[in-house]
PDB file of C-alpha atoms in Angstrom:
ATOM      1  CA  UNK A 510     120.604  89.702 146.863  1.00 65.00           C
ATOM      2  CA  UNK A 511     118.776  90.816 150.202  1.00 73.00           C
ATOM      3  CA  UNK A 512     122.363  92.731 151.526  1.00 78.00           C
ATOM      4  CA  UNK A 513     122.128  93.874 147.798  1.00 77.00           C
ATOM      5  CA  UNK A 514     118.138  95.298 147.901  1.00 72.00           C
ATOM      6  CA  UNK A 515     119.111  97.031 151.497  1.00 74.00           C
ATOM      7  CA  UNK A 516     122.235  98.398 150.452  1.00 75.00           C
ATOM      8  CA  UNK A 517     120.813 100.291 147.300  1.00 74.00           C
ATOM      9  CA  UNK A 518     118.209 101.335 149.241  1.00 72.00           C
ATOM     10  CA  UNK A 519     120.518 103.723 151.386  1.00 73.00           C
ATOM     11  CA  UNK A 520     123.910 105.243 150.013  1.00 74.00           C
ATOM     12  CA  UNK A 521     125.522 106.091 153.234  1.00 76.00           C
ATOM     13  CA  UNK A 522     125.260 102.563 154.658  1.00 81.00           C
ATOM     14  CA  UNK A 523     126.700 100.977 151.540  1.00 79.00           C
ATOM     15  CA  UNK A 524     130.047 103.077 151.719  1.00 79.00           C
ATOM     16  CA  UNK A 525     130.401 102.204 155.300  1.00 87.00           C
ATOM     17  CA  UNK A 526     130.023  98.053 154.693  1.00 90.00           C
ATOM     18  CA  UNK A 527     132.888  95.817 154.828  1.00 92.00           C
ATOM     19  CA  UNK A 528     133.130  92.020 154.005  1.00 92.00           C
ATOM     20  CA  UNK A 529     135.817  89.970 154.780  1.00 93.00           C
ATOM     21  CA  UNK A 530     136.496  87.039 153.056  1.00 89.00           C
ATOM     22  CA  UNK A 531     139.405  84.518 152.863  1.00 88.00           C
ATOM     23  CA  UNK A 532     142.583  84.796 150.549  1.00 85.00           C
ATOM     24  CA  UNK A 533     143.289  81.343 149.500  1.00 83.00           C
ATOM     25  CA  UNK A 534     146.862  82.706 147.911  1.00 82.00           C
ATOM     26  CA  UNK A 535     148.022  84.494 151.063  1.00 85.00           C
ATOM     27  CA  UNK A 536     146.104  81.745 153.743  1.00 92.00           C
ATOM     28  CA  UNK A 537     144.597  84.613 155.340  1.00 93.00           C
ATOM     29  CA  UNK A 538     141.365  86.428 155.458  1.00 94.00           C
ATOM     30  CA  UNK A 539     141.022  90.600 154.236  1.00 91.00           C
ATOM     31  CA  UNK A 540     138.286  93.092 154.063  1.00 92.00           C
ATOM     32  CA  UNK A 541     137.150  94.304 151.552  1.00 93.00           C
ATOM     33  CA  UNK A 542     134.630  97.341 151.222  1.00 92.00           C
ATOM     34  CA  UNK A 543     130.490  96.914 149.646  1.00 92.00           C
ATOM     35  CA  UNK A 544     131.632  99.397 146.912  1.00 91.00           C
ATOM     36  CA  UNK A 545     134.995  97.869 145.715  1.00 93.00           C
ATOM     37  CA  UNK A 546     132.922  94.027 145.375  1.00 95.00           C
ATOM     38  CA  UNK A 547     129.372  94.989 144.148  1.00 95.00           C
ATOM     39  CA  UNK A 548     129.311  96.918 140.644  1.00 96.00           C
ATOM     40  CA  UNK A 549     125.823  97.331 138.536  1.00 95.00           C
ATOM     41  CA  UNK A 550     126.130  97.898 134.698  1.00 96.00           C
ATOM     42  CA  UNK A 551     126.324 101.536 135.454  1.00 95.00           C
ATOM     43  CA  UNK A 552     129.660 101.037 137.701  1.00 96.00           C
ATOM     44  CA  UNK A 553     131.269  98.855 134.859  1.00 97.00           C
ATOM     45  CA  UNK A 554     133.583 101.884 134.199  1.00 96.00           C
ATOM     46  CA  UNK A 555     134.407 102.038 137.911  1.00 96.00           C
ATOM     47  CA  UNK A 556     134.695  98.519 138.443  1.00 97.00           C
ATOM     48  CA  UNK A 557     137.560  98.511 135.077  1.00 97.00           C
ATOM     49  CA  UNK A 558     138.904 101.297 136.192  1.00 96.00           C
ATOM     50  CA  UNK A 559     139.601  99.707 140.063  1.00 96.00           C
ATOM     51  CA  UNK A 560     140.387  96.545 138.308  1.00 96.00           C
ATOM     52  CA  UNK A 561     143.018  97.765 136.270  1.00 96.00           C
ATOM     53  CA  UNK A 562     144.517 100.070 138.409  1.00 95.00           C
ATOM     54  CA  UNK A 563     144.492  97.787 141.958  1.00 92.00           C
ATOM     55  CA  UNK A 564     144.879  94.213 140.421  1.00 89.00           C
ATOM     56  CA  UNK A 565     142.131  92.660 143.477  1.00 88.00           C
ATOM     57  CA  UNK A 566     143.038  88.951 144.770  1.00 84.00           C
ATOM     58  CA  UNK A 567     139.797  89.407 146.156  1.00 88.00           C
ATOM     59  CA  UNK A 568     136.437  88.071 144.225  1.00 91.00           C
ATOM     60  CA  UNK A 569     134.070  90.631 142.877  1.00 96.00           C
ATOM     61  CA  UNK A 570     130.390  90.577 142.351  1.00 96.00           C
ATOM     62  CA  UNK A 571     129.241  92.125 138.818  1.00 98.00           C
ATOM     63  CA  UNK A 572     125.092  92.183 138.252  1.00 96.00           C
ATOM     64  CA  UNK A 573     123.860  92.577 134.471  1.00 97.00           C
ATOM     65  CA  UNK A 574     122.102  91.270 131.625  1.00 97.00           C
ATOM     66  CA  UNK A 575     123.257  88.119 129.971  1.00 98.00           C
ATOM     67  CA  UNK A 576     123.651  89.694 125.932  1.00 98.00           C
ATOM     68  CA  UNK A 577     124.816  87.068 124.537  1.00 98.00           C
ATOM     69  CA  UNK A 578     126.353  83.226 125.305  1.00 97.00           C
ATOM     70  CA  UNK A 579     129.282  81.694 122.760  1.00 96.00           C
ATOM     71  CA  UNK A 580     129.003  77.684 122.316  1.00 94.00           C
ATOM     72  CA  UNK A 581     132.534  75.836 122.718  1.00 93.00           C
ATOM     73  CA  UNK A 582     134.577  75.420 119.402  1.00 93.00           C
ATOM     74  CA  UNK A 583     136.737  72.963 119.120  1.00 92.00           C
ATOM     75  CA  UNK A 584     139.175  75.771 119.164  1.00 93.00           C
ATOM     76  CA  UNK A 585     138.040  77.408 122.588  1.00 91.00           C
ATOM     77  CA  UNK A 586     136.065  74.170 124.088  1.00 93.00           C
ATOM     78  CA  UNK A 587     134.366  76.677 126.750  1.00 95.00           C
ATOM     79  CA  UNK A 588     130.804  78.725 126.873  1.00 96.00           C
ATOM     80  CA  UNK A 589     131.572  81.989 127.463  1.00 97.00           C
ATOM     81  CA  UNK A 590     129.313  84.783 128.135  1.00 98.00           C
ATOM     82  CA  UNK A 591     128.852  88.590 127.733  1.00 98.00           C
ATOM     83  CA  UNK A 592     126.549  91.172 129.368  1.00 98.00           C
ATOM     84  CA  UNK A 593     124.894  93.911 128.231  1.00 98.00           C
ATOM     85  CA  UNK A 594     126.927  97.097 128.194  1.00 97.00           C
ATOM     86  CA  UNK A 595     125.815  99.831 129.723  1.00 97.00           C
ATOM     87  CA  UNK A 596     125.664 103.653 127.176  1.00 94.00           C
ATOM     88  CA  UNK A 597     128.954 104.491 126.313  1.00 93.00           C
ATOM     89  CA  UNK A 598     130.782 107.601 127.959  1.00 90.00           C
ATOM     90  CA  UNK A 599     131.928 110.382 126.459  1.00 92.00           C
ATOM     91  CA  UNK A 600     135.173 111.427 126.997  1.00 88.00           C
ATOM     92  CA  UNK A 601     136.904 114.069 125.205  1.00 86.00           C
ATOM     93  CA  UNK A 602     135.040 113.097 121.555  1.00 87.00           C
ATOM     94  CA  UNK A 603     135.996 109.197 122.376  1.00 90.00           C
ATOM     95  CA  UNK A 604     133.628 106.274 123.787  1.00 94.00           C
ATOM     96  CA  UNK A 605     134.317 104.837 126.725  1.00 95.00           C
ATOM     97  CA  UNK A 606     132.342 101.184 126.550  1.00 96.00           C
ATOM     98  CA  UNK A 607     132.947  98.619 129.613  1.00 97.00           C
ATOM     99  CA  UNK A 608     132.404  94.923 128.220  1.00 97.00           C
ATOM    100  CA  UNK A 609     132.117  92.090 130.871  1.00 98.00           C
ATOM    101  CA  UNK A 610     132.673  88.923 129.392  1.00 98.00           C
ATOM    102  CA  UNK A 611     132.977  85.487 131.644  1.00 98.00           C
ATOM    103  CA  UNK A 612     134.759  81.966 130.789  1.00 97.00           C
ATOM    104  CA  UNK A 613     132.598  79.247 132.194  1.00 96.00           C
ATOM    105  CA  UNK A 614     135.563  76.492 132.564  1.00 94.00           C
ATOM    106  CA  UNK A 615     133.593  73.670 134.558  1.00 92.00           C
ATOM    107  CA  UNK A 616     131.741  71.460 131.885  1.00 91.00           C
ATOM    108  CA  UNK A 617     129.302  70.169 134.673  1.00 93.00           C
ATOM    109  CA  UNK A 618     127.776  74.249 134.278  1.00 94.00           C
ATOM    110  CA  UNK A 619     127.077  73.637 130.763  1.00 91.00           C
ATOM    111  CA  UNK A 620     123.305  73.299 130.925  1.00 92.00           C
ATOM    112  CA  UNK A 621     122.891  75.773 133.483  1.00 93.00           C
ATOM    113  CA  UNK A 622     124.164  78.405 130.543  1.00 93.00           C
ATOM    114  CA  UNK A 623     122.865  77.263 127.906  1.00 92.00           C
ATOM    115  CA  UNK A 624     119.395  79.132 126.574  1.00 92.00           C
ATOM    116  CA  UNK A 625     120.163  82.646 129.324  1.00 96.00           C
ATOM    117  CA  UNK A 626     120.444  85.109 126.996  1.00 96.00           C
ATOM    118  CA  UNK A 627     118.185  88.222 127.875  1.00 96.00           C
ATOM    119  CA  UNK A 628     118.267  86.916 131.529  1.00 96.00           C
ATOM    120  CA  UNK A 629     119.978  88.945 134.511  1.00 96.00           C
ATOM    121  CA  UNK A 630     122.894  87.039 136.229  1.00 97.00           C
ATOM    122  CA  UNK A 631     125.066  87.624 139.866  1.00 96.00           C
ATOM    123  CA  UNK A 632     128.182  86.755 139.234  1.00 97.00           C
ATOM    124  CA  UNK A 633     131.146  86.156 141.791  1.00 94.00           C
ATOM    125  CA  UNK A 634     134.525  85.615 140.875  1.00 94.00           C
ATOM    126  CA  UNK A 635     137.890  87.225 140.731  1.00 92.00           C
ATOM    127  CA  UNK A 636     138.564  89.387 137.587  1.00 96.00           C
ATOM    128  CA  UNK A 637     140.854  91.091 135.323  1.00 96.00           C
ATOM    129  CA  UNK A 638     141.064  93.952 133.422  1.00 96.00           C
ATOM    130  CA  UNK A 639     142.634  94.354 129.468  1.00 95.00           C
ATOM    131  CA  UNK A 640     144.514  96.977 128.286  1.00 93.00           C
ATOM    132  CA  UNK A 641     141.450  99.313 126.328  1.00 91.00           C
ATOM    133  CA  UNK A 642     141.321  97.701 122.759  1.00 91.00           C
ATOM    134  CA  UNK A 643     140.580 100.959 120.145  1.00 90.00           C
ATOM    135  CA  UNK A 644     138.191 100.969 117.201  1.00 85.00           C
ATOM    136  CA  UNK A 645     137.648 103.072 114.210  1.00 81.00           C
ATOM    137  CA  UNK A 646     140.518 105.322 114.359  1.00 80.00           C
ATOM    138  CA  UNK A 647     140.465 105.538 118.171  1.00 81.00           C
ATOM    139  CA  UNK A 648     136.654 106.626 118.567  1.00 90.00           C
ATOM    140  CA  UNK A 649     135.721 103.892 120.613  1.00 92.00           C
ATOM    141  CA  UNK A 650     137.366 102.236 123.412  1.00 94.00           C
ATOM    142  CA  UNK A 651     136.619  99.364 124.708  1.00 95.00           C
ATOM    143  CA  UNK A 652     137.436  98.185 128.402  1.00 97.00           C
ATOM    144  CA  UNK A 653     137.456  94.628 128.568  1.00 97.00           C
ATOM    145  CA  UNK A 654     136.908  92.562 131.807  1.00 98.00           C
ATOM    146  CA  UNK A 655     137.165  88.791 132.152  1.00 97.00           C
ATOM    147  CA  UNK A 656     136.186  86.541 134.826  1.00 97.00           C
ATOM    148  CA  UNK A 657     136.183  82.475 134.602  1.00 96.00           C
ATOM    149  CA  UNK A 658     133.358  80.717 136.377  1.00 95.00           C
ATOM    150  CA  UNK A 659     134.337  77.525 137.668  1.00 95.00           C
ATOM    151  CA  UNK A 660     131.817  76.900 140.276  1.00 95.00           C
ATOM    152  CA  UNK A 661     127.909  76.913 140.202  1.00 94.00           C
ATOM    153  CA  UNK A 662     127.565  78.771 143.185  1.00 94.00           C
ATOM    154  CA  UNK A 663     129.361  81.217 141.187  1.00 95.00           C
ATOM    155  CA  UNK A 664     126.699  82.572 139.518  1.00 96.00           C
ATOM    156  CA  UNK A 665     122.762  83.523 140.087  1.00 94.00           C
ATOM    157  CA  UNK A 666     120.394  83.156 136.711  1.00 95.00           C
ATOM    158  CA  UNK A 667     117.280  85.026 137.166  1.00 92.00           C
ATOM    159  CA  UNK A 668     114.175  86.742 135.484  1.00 86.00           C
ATOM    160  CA  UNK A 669     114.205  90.383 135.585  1.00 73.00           C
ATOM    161  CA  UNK A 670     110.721  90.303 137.939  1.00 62.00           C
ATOM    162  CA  UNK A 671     113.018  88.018 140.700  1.00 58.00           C
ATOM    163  CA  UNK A 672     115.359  91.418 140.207  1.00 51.00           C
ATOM    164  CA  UNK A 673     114.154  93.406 142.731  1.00 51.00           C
TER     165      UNK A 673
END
């Protein structure tokens, strides 16, 4: 959060910032730039739209608001959790709407979850993008990205004053 707090802070540094982390699929470690791994709910339409179009095998952090949290069924024995969208965009009379939503497959993260809603999270895994899903005679359009957590250190749970 402290590379985070510096980085907003100043524009030109944060397009010039390069992590590297390792690939477990290729055995090898890659770069990857600040601004292709770090998205805030108003980069949710970037981060689908890189998503979609480069397919990552790296991990990418998404910040947001936890909206809402679905207990396991005993058809989909998993928590799962969506974030607040951010305002829709206008495009050409349509709406554009990113939706983040995040399987939490390790049981053991259960009570961590449970009782978040309204709270702001980090999360850091790999995701994928869905093909736009259409509503009401192709007004809205919705750009789905999933994630699965699978690890604690996955994810940061914090009031909004620990935020900034």
């Amino acid at each position: 959060m402290e590379l985070r707090n510096a980085l907003e802070e100043n524009e030109d540094i944060s397009s010039k910032v390069t992590l590297e982390f390792y690939n477990s699929t290729l055995k090898k470690k890659q770069k990857i730039t600040w601004n292709n791994f770090h998205y805030e709910i108003d980069e949710y339409g970037d981060c689908y739209s890189y998503v979609k179009n480069k397919s990552p095998q790296h991990p990418i952090c998404i910040a947001g608001k936890i909206r809402s949290i679905t207990e396991p069924k005993p058809e989909y024995d998993f928590y799962s959790i969506k974030l607040e969208p951010p305002k829709p965009m206008n495009e050409k009379g349509a709406y554009k709407i990113p939706v983040i939503e995040i399987k939490v497959q390790n049981k053991k993260m259960d009570n961590m979850i449970r009782n978040q809603v309204g709270k702001n999270i980090l999360i850091y895994c790999k995701f994928w993008a869905l093909e736009p899903q259409s509503w009401k005679e192709d007004k809205y359009h919705f750009l789905n990205i999933k994630g699965n957590l699978v690890h604690k250190n996955q994810a940061l749970i914090f009031d909004e004053k620990d935020y900034d």
